[in-house]
Amino acid sequence: MASLAITPFAARRPLPVYQNLESFPFAFQPLTLKRRFSVEVCGSSFLWWSKRPRRARNHVCSSFLVGSAGKDALCTAAGFAGAYAWIRIFDLLGEKNVLEQKLSRKLIHVSTGLLYVMLWPFFSASPWSRFFALAIPMANATRLAVNGFGLLKDEGFVKSISREGTAGELLRGPFYYALVLSCCTVCFWRDSPVGMTAIAIMCGGDGIADIVGRRIGGIKLPHNTRKSWAGSISMFVFGFALSVCFLYYFSTSGYYLVDWTSAIWNVALISFVATVVESLPISGFLDDNISVPLASVILGLALFSTSM
Ligand SMILES: Nc1ccn([C@@H]2O[C@H](COP(=O)(O)OP(=O)(O)OP(=O)(O)O)[C@@H](O)[C@H]2O)c(=O)n1
Ligand SMILES: C/C(=C\CO)CCC[C@H](C)CCC[C@H](C)CCCC(C)C
């Protein structure tokens, strides 16, 4: 099994969170640092937290939670608006014939999940923040279901998300996609590399395989003549590169420490296995948006388990 690759700061040192946040490279930094004491208390470990006198603890934490709830609500609202606007842009580009429907759909597949994960560090250190983040893919899953079942008819939305322009399609690949983002948010959130690696490979890797495979094509795979070497190699390369970018992004934001030598090997192995799974002729009964993240999560749990 792999050696210690990634260690959450909280597991190593009792009070590191504000130090991590000092290297936080984003616009929300002043807001976070003003609440330094609160962040230390709630964002570190409950063990340390429970050693505080009860009255002081309640006071600090209730003010922290109220402040963080406002910040989290703002991030959730930005996510709702961002997702709506982003899909609308692709809808307009499709309408104006700037992008063909298949490419527009794949660009949405590649970009939305990656942008969603990039939003995670903007949420507060509250233990509830992941549930605020969860509201974003859940709201989009609801939008897909409502349109997919025909309860609402948003033609632009259906056109930019579906392959053939039929509403029923939204209930398959796109719906699974939103569910996978939701599950990774709840189960892994930002102090684990497992979920973000699975998302990077599902969004970036699998999406790019389609874009490159359709355009370059060329020699087909021996075990699946619908897929090409060009598609699979680009899936491996982009899945790997985007996963490494996420590890860098979240480690420099202070969520965990990375031992790069073993982390790179772990991510390469996960990307390779996910690429092999994507290449198998099984998408008729198991959608790529389930098989690829499932394989990545299982392997990620095994490889990163010593350091969780
Ligand atoms: N490893 C891969 C993956 C995809 N492709 C290309 O991308 C197309 C779409 O692949 P895929 O996404 O697996 O097909 P669908 O499931 O039909 O599409 P979607 O994921 O958009 O639902 C394939 O026909 C093929 O031309 C490829 O060449 N090599
Ligand atoms: C076409 C898709 C998958 C088919 O393989 C992707 C569907 C995307 C969903 C409709 C929208 C998902 C939105 C994200 C959860 C949030 C993005 C937020 C960000 C700020 C843009």
Tab-separated table of C-alpha atoms and ligand atoms in Angstrom:
chain	number	residue	atom	x	y	z
A	1	MET	CA	0.000	0.000	0.000
A	2	ALA	CA	1.174	3.555	-0.629
A	3	SER	CA	3.102	5.406	1.986
A	4	LEU	CA	1.725	8.434	3.787
A	5	ALA	CA	0.803	10.725	0.936
A	6	ILE	CA	-1.639	13.214	2.310
A	7	THR	CA	-2.233	14.225	5.881
A	8	PRO	CA	-4.948	16.592	7.017
A	9	PHE	CA	-3.366	19.420	9.031
A	10	ALA	CA	-5.837	18.865	11.843
A	11	ALA	CA	-4.534	15.314	12.359
A	12	ARG	CA	-0.967	16.538	12.767
A	13	ARG	CA	-1.189	19.669	14.852
A	14	PRO	CA	-3.937	20.767	17.190
A	15	LEU	CA	-4.363	24.436	16.240
A	16	PRO	CA	-3.164	24.968	12.713
A	17	VAL	CA	-6.227	26.281	10.962
A	18	TYR	CA	-5.637	29.991	11.172
A	19	GLN	CA	-2.062	29.456	10.033
A	20	ASN	CA	-3.403	27.668	7.006
A	21	LEU	CA	-5.849	30.442	6.342
A	22	GLU	CA	-3.091	33.019	6.431
A	23	SER	CA	-1.729	31.471	3.266
A	24	PHE	CA	-5.236	31.455	1.828
A	25	PRO	CA	-4.775	33.097	-1.561
A	26	PHE	CA	-8.277	34.355	-2.166
A	27	ALA	CA	-10.408	37.426	-1.880
A	28	PHE	CA	-12.271	36.151	1.182
A	29	GLN	CA	-9.117	36.173	3.283
A	30	PRO	CA	-9.773	39.358	5.298
A	31	LEU	CA	-13.231	38.077	6.197
A	32	THR	CA	-11.792	34.802	7.419
A	33	LEU	CA	-8.912	36.321	9.340
A	34	LYS	CA	-11.155	38.726	11.201
A	35	ARG	CA	-12.761	35.606	12.643
A	36	ARG	CA	-9.422	34.047	13.411
A	37	PHE	CA	-10.265	32.946	16.913
A	38	SER	CA	-13.581	31.445	15.882
A	39	VAL	CA	-12.001	29.633	12.994
A	40	GLU	CA	-9.368	28.158	15.264
A	41	VAL	CA	-11.990	26.873	17.602
A	42	CYS	CA	-14.456	25.340	15.192
A	43	GLY	CA	-12.193	24.540	12.322
A	44	SER	CA	-9.564	22.558	14.226
A	45	SER	CA	-10.732	19.551	16.187
A	46	PHE	CA	-13.637	18.878	18.424
A	47	LEU	CA	-11.241	17.383	20.993
A	48	TRP	CA	-9.540	20.688	21.537
A	49	TRP	CA	-12.830	22.467	21.260
A	50	SER	CA	-14.353	20.494	24.121
A	51	LYS	CA	-11.597	21.643	26.489
A	52	ARG	CA	-12.916	25.233	26.403
A	53	PRO	CA	-15.136	26.485	29.248
A	54	ARG	CA	-18.734	25.821	28.245
A	55	ARG	CA	-20.050	29.404	28.279
A	56	ALA	CA	-17.127	30.827	26.294
A	57	ARG	CA	-17.339	27.971	23.843
A	58	ASN	CA	-21.012	28.481	23.178
A	59	HIS	CA	-20.532	32.187	22.689
A	60	VAL	CA	-17.616	31.853	20.307
A	61	CYS	CA	-19.203	29.070	18.326
A	62	SER	CA	-22.629	30.582	17.981
A	63	SER	CA	-21.134	33.825	16.635
A	64	PHE	CA	-18.884	31.790	14.367
A	65	LEU	CA	-21.751	29.718	13.046
A	66	VAL	CA	-23.933	32.761	12.378
A	67	GLY	CA	-21.076	34.508	10.546
A	68	SER	CA	-20.126	31.409	8.608
A	69	ALA	CA	-23.738	30.678	7.665
A	70	GLY	CA	-23.940	34.092	5.995
A	71	LYS	CA	-20.715	33.482	4.110
A	72	ASP	CA	-21.815	29.973	3.097
A	73	ALA	CA	-25.225	31.220	1.966
A	74	LEU	CA	-23.457	33.807	-0.198
A	75	CYS	CA	-21.245	31.110	-1.773
A	76	THR	CA	-24.294	28.905	-2.396
A	77	ALA	CA	-26.120	31.803	-4.047
A	78	ALA	CA	-23.029	32.490	-6.192
A	79	GLY	CA	-22.980	28.800	-7.168
A	80	PHE	CA	-26.682	28.826	-8.145
A	81	ALA	CA	-26.251	31.987	-10.200
A	82	GLY	CA	-22.954	30.792	-11.689
A	83	ALA	CA	-24.393	27.441	-12.786
A	84	TYR	CA	-27.460	29.109	-14.300
A	85	ALA	CA	-25.440	31.773	-16.127
A	86	TRP	CA	-22.779	29.299	-17.318
A	87	ILE	CA	-25.316	26.946	-18.908
A	88	ARG	CA	-27.187	29.920	-20.390
A	89	ILE	CA	-23.961	31.108	-22.069
A	90	PHE	CA	-23.589	27.711	-23.763
A	91	ASP	CA	-27.252	27.780	-24.699
A	92	LEU	CA	-26.767	31.179	-26.395
A	93	LEU	CA	-23.575	30.017	-28.145
A	94	GLY	CA	-25.537	27.013	-29.429
A	95	GLU	CA	-28.427	29.221	-30.557
A	96	LYS	CA	-26.035	31.437	-32.513
A	97	ASN	CA	-24.415	28.329	-34.044
A	98	VAL	CA	-21.057	29.246	-32.545
A	99	LEU	CA	-20.853	25.818	-30.882
A	100	GLU	CA	-22.353	22.576	-32.097
A	101	GLN	CA	-24.624	20.859	-29.576
A	102	LYS	CA	-22.354	17.867	-28.837
A	103	LEU	CA	-19.348	20.079	-28.167
A	104	SER	CA	-21.364	22.509	-26.055
A	105	ARG	CA	-22.682	19.616	-23.943
A	106	LYS	CA	-19.187	18.241	-23.398
A	107	LEU	CA	-17.796	21.658	-22.518
A	108	ILE	CA	-20.527	21.938	-19.874
A	109	HIS	CA	-19.553	18.450	-18.667
A	110	VAL	CA	-15.875	19.442	-18.415
A	111	SER	CA	-16.313	22.879	-16.907
A	112	THR	CA	-19.201	22.838	-14.398
A	113	GLY	CA	-17.826	20.154	-12.065
A	114	LEU	CA	-14.340	21.684	-12.106
A	115	LEU	CA	-15.686	25.170	-11.373
A	116	TYR	CA	-17.840	23.719	-8.601
A	117	VAL	CA	-14.812	22.157	-6.846
A	118	MET	CA	-12.850	25.396	-7.306
A	119	LEU	CA	-15.599	27.112	-5.331
A	120	TRP	CA	-15.132	24.851	-2.263
A	121	PRO	CA	-12.346	26.854	-0.545
A	122	PHE	CA	-14.591	29.926	-0.511
A	123	PHE	CA	-16.983	28.227	1.920
A	124	SER	CA	-16.357	28.731	5.630
A	125	ALA	CA	-14.605	26.376	8.070
A	126	SER	CA	-17.950	25.485	9.654
A	127	PRO	CA	-18.780	21.767	9.859
A	128	TRP	CA	-22.025	22.620	8.020
A	129	SER	CA	-20.416	24.313	5.029
A	130	ARG	CA	-20.409	21.137	2.910
A	131	PHE	CA	-24.205	21.063	3.135
A	132	PHE	CA	-24.422	24.604	1.783
A	133	ALA	CA	-22.149	23.497	-1.085
A	134	LEU	CA	-24.284	20.386	-1.566
A	135	ALA	CA	-27.297	22.577	-2.315
A	136	ILE	CA	-25.679	23.580	-5.651
A	137	PRO	CA	-25.535	20.149	-7.369
A	138	MET	CA	-28.787	19.121	-5.653
A	139	ALA	CA	-30.597	22.159	-7.065
A	140	ASN	CA	-29.208	21.297	-10.504
A	141	ALA	CA	-30.218	17.641	-10.102
A	142	THR	CA	-33.739	18.865	-9.285
A	143	ARG	CA	-33.701	21.121	-12.350
A	144	LEU	CA	-32.637	18.157	-14.496
A	145	ALA	CA	-35.338	15.914	-12.988
A	146	VAL	CA	-38.106	18.509	-13.367
A	147	ASN	CA	-37.190	19.061	-17.031
A	148	GLY	CA	-36.468	15.386	-17.642
A	149	PHE	CA	-39.929	14.355	-16.447
A	150	GLY	CA	-41.451	17.151	-18.503
A	151	LEU	CA	-42.880	19.047	-15.494
A	152	LEU	CA	-41.143	22.154	-16.810
A	153	LYS	CA	-40.133	22.924	-20.374
A	154	ASP	CA	-36.909	24.911	-20.505
A	155	GLU	CA	-36.012	24.211	-24.123
A	156	GLY	CA	-32.666	26.037	-24.051
A	157	PHE	CA	-31.572	24.059	-20.991
A	158	VAL	CA	-32.651	20.724	-22.503
A	159	LYS	CA	-30.913	21.532	-25.785
A	160	SER	CA	-27.591	22.473	-24.232
A	161	ILE	CA	-27.482	19.504	-21.851
A	162	SER	CA	-28.865	16.677	-23.991
A	163	ARG	CA	-27.294	14.717	-26.840
A	164	GLU	CA	-30.308	14.587	-29.164
A	165	GLY	CA	-32.439	17.357	-27.706
A	166	THR	CA	-34.883	15.061	-25.869
A	167	ALA	CA	-35.783	15.880	-22.269
A	168	GLY	CA	-35.672	12.238	-21.084
A	169	GLU	CA	-31.897	12.158	-21.637
A	170	LEU	CA	-31.403	14.575	-18.745
A	171	LEU	CA	-32.408	11.781	-16.371
A	172	ARG	CA	-29.383	9.672	-17.333
A	173	GLY	CA	-25.794	11.007	-17.773
A	174	PRO	CA	-26.399	14.598	-16.612
A	175	PHE	CA	-28.482	13.502	-13.604
A	176	TYR	CA	-25.831	10.943	-12.530
A	177	TYR	CA	-23.223	13.669	-12.966
A	178	ALA	CA	-25.018	15.968	-10.520
A	179	LEU	CA	-25.540	13.054	-8.086
A	180	VAL	CA	-21.825	12.148	-8.192
A	181	LEU	CA	-20.895	15.770	-7.388
A	182	SER	CA	-23.374	15.657	-4.490
A	183	CYS	CA	-22.039	12.364	-3.072
A	184	CYS	CA	-18.402	13.512	-3.318
A	185	THR	CA	-19.297	16.745	-1.527
A	186	VAL	CA	-20.929	14.968	1.408
A	187	CYS	CA	-18.543	12.006	1.690
A	188	PHE	CA	-15.183	13.670	1.006
A	189	TRP	CA	-15.424	17.470	0.957
A	190	ARG	CA	-12.195	19.449	0.760
A	191	ASP	CA	-9.863	17.811	3.300
A	192	SER	CA	-9.801	14.554	1.331
A	193	PRO	CA	-8.182	14.076	-2.093
A	194	VAL	CA	-10.472	11.129	-2.936
A	195	GLY	CA	-13.597	12.999	-4.063
A	196	MET	CA	-11.824	15.800	-5.886
A	197	THR	CA	-9.689	13.299	-7.826
A	198	ALA	CA	-12.812	11.387	-8.873
A	199	ILE	CA	-14.468	14.654	-9.969
A	200	ALA	CA	-11.385	15.817	-11.908
A	201	ILE	CA	-11.244	12.521	-13.795
A	202	MET	CA	-15.004	12.317	-14.450
A	203	CYS	CA	-15.265	15.940	-15.627
A	204	GLY	CA	-11.915	16.762	-17.191
A	205	GLY	CA	-10.684	13.315	-18.193
A	206	ASP	CA	-13.878	11.723	-19.516
A	207	GLY	CA	-15.058	14.974	-21.107
A	208	ILE	CA	-11.793	15.569	-22.942
A	209	ALA	CA	-11.733	11.933	-24.177
A	210	ASP	CA	-14.953	12.620	-26.059
A	211	ILE	CA	-13.835	15.991	-27.427
A	212	VAL	CA	-10.423	14.733	-28.625
A	213	GLY	CA	-11.710	11.272	-29.634
A	214	ARG	CA	-14.421	12.699	-31.867
A	215	ARG	CA	-12.112	15.236	-33.478
A	216	ILE	CA	-8.899	13.277	-33.858
A	217	GLY	CA	-10.249	9.734	-33.712
A	218	GLY	CA	-7.732	7.554	-35.512
A	219	ILE	CA	-6.789	4.075	-34.373
A	220	LYS	CA	-9.544	2.400	-32.357
A	221	LEU	CA	-9.015	0.429	-29.161
A	222	PRO	CA	-8.710	-3.358	-29.674
A	223	HIS	CA	-11.414	-4.135	-27.078
A	224	ASN	CA	-13.821	-1.310	-28.054
A	225	THR	CA	-14.056	-0.096	-31.635
A	226	ARG	CA	-16.257	2.860	-30.600
A	227	LYS	CA	-13.341	4.400	-28.706
A	228	SER	CA	-9.900	5.497	-29.813
A	229	TRP	CA	-6.358	5.604	-28.454
A	230	ALA	CA	-6.399	9.392	-28.907
A	231	GLY	CA	-9.503	9.677	-26.678
A	232	SER	CA	-8.162	7.362	-23.974
A	233	ILE	CA	-4.660	8.864	-23.888
A	234	SER	CA	-6.116	12.366	-23.580
A	235	MET	CA	-8.429	11.157	-20.804
A	236	PHE	CA	-5.456	9.814	-18.864
A	237	VAL	CA	-3.350	12.946	-19.398
A	238	PHE	CA	-6.090	15.471	-18.563
A	239	GLY	CA	-7.545	13.423	-15.677
A	240	PHE	CA	-4.083	13.143	-14.156
A	241	ALA	CA	-3.137	16.796	-14.744
A	242	LEU	CA	-6.407	18.178	-13.360
A	243	SER	CA	-6.228	15.923	-10.285
A	244	VAL	CA	-2.698	17.162	-9.576
A	245	CYS	CA	-3.929	20.764	-10.016
A	246	PHE	CA	-6.663	20.128	-7.431
A	247	LEU	CA	-4.165	18.608	-4.973
A	248	TYR	CA	-1.979	21.670	-5.424
A	249	TYR	CA	-4.927	24.064	-5.105
A	250	PHE	CA	-6.238	22.486	-1.894
A	251	SER	CA	-2.828	21.890	-0.318
A	252	THR	CA	-1.724	25.492	-0.879
A	253	SER	CA	-5.075	26.558	0.582
A	254	GLY	CA	-4.120	24.612	3.721
A	255	TYR	CA	-6.561	21.702	3.702
A	256	TYR	CA	-3.914	18.954	3.698
A	257	LEU	CA	-0.230	18.277	3.262
A	258	VAL	CA	0.966	16.445	0.180
A	259	ASP	CA	3.941	14.149	-0.150
A	260	TRP	CA	4.240	14.778	-3.865
A	261	THR	CA	6.237	11.689	-4.806
A	262	SER	CA	3.659	9.192	-3.604
A	263	ALA	CA	0.700	11.453	-4.417
A	264	ILE	CA	1.758	11.656	-8.077
A	265	TRP	CA	1.991	7.856	-8.321
A	266	ASN	CA	-1.369	7.416	-6.600
A	267	VAL	CA	-3.067	9.893	-8.928
A	268	ALA	CA	-1.402	8.340	-11.993
A	269	LEU	CA	-2.674	4.889	-10.999
A	270	ILE	CA	-6.202	6.174	-10.318
A	271	SER	CA	-6.270	8.020	-13.670
A	272	PHE	CA	-4.996	4.931	-15.484
A	273	VAL	CA	-7.595	2.586	-13.962
A	274	ALA	CA	-10.409	5.112	-14.590
A	275	THR	CA	-9.249	5.392	-18.227
A	276	VAL	CA	-9.330	1.615	-18.632
A	277	VAL	CA	-12.829	1.482	-17.077
A	278	GLU	CA	-14.029	4.244	-19.435
A	279	SER	CA	-12.668	2.354	-22.420
A	280	LEU	CA	-14.608	-0.852	-21.661
A	281	PRO	CA	-17.690	-1.577	-23.795
A	282	ILE	CA	-20.018	-1.349	-20.777
A	283	SER	CA	-21.538	2.134	-21.172
A	284	GLY	CA	-24.751	0.521	-22.500
A	285	PHE	CA	-25.656	-0.684	-19.015
A	286	LEU	CA	-23.396	1.385	-16.735
A	287	ASP	CA	-23.075	5.095	-17.538
A	288	ASP	CA	-19.528	6.506	-17.656
A	289	ASN	CA	-20.590	9.145	-15.140
A	290	ILE	CA	-21.072	6.317	-12.619
A	291	SER	CA	-18.391	3.786	-13.575
A	292	VAL	CA	-15.511	6.293	-13.859
A	293	PRO	CA	-16.008	8.094	-10.498
A	294	LEU	CA	-16.870	4.800	-8.773
A	295	ALA	CA	-13.575	3.226	-9.880
A	296	SER	CA	-11.687	6.405	-8.911
A	297	VAL	CA	-13.268	6.556	-5.452
A	298	ILE	CA	-12.664	2.868	-4.660
A	299	LEU	CA	-9.020	3.092	-5.686
A	300	GLY	CA	-8.611	6.510	-4.057
A	301	LEU	CA	-9.905	5.142	-0.755
A	302	ALA	CA	-7.455	2.246	-0.947
A	303	LEU	CA	-4.435	4.340	-1.948
A	304	PHE	CA	-5.017	7.354	0.270
A	305	SER	CA	-6.431	5.365	3.220
A	306	THR	CA	-3.212	5.404	5.283
A	307	SER	CA	-3.297	9.173	5.327
A	308	MET	CA	-6.992	9.924	5.922
B	1	LIG	N1	-11.812	6.808	-24.961
B	1	LIG	C1	-12.598	7.409	-25.845
B	1	LIG	C2	-13.820	7.980	-25.449
B	1	LIG	C3	-14.604	8.596	-26.395
B	1	LIG	N2	-14.219	8.650	-27.682
B	1	LIG	C4	-15.072	9.314	-28.702
B	1	LIG	O1	-16.134	10.016	-28.104
B	1	LIG	C5	-17.402	9.508	-28.506
B	1	LIG	C6	-18.355	9.517	-27.351
B	1	LIG	O2	-17.899	8.651	-26.345
B	1	LIG	P1	-18.700	8.420	-25.036
B	1	LIG	O3	-18.685	9.679	-24.266
B	1	LIG	O4	-18.246	7.231	-24.325
B	1	LIG	O5	-20.106	8.089	-25.716
B	1	LIG	P2	-21.532	8.316	-25.222
B	1	LIG	O6	-21.724	7.618	-23.931
B	1	LIG	O7	-22.396	7.927	-26.360
B	1	LIG	O8	-21.629	9.876	-25.046
B	1	LIG	P3	-21.943	10.690	-23.743
B	1	LIG	O9	-20.836	10.397	-22.747
B	1	LIG	O10	-21.836	12.074	-24.268
B	1	LIG	O11	-23.261	10.321	-23.258
B	1	LIG	C7	-17.113	8.117	-29.026
B	1	LIG	O12	-18.047	7.734	-29.957
B	1	LIG	C8	-15.722	8.297	-29.631
B	1	LIG	O13	-15.809	8.876	-30.898
B	1	LIG	C9	-13.003	8.116	-28.068
B	1	LIG	O14	-12.642	8.178	-29.219
B	1	LIG	N3	-12.224	7.505	-27.131
B	2	LIG	C1	-23.903	17.529	-19.681
B	2	LIG	C2	-23.470	17.033	-18.386
B	2	LIG	C3	-23.220	15.735	-18.160
B	2	LIG	C4	-23.372	14.678	-19.161
B	2	LIG	O1	-22.317	13.795	-19.123
B	2	LIG	C5	-23.248	18.016	-17.281
B	2	LIG	C6	-24.521	18.495	-16.605
B	2	LIG	C7	-24.274	19.660	-15.717
B	2	LIG	C8	-25.412	20.004	-14.792
B	2	LIG	C9	-26.668	20.317	-15.489
B	2	LIG	C10	-25.066	21.223	-13.966
B	2	LIG	C11	-24.147	20.947	-12.832
B	2	LIG	C12	-23.854	22.260	-12.118
B	2	LIG	C13	-22.830	22.132	-11.045
B	2	LIG	C14	-23.302	21.246	-9.947
B	2	LIG	C15	-22.508	23.477	-10.433
B	2	LIG	C16	-21.636	24.365	-11.226
B	2	LIG	C17	-21.352	25.658	-10.485
B	2	LIG	C18	-20.347	26.535	-11.122
B	2	LIG	C19	-20.103	27.748	-10.308
B	2	LIG	C20	-20.582	26.836	-12.574
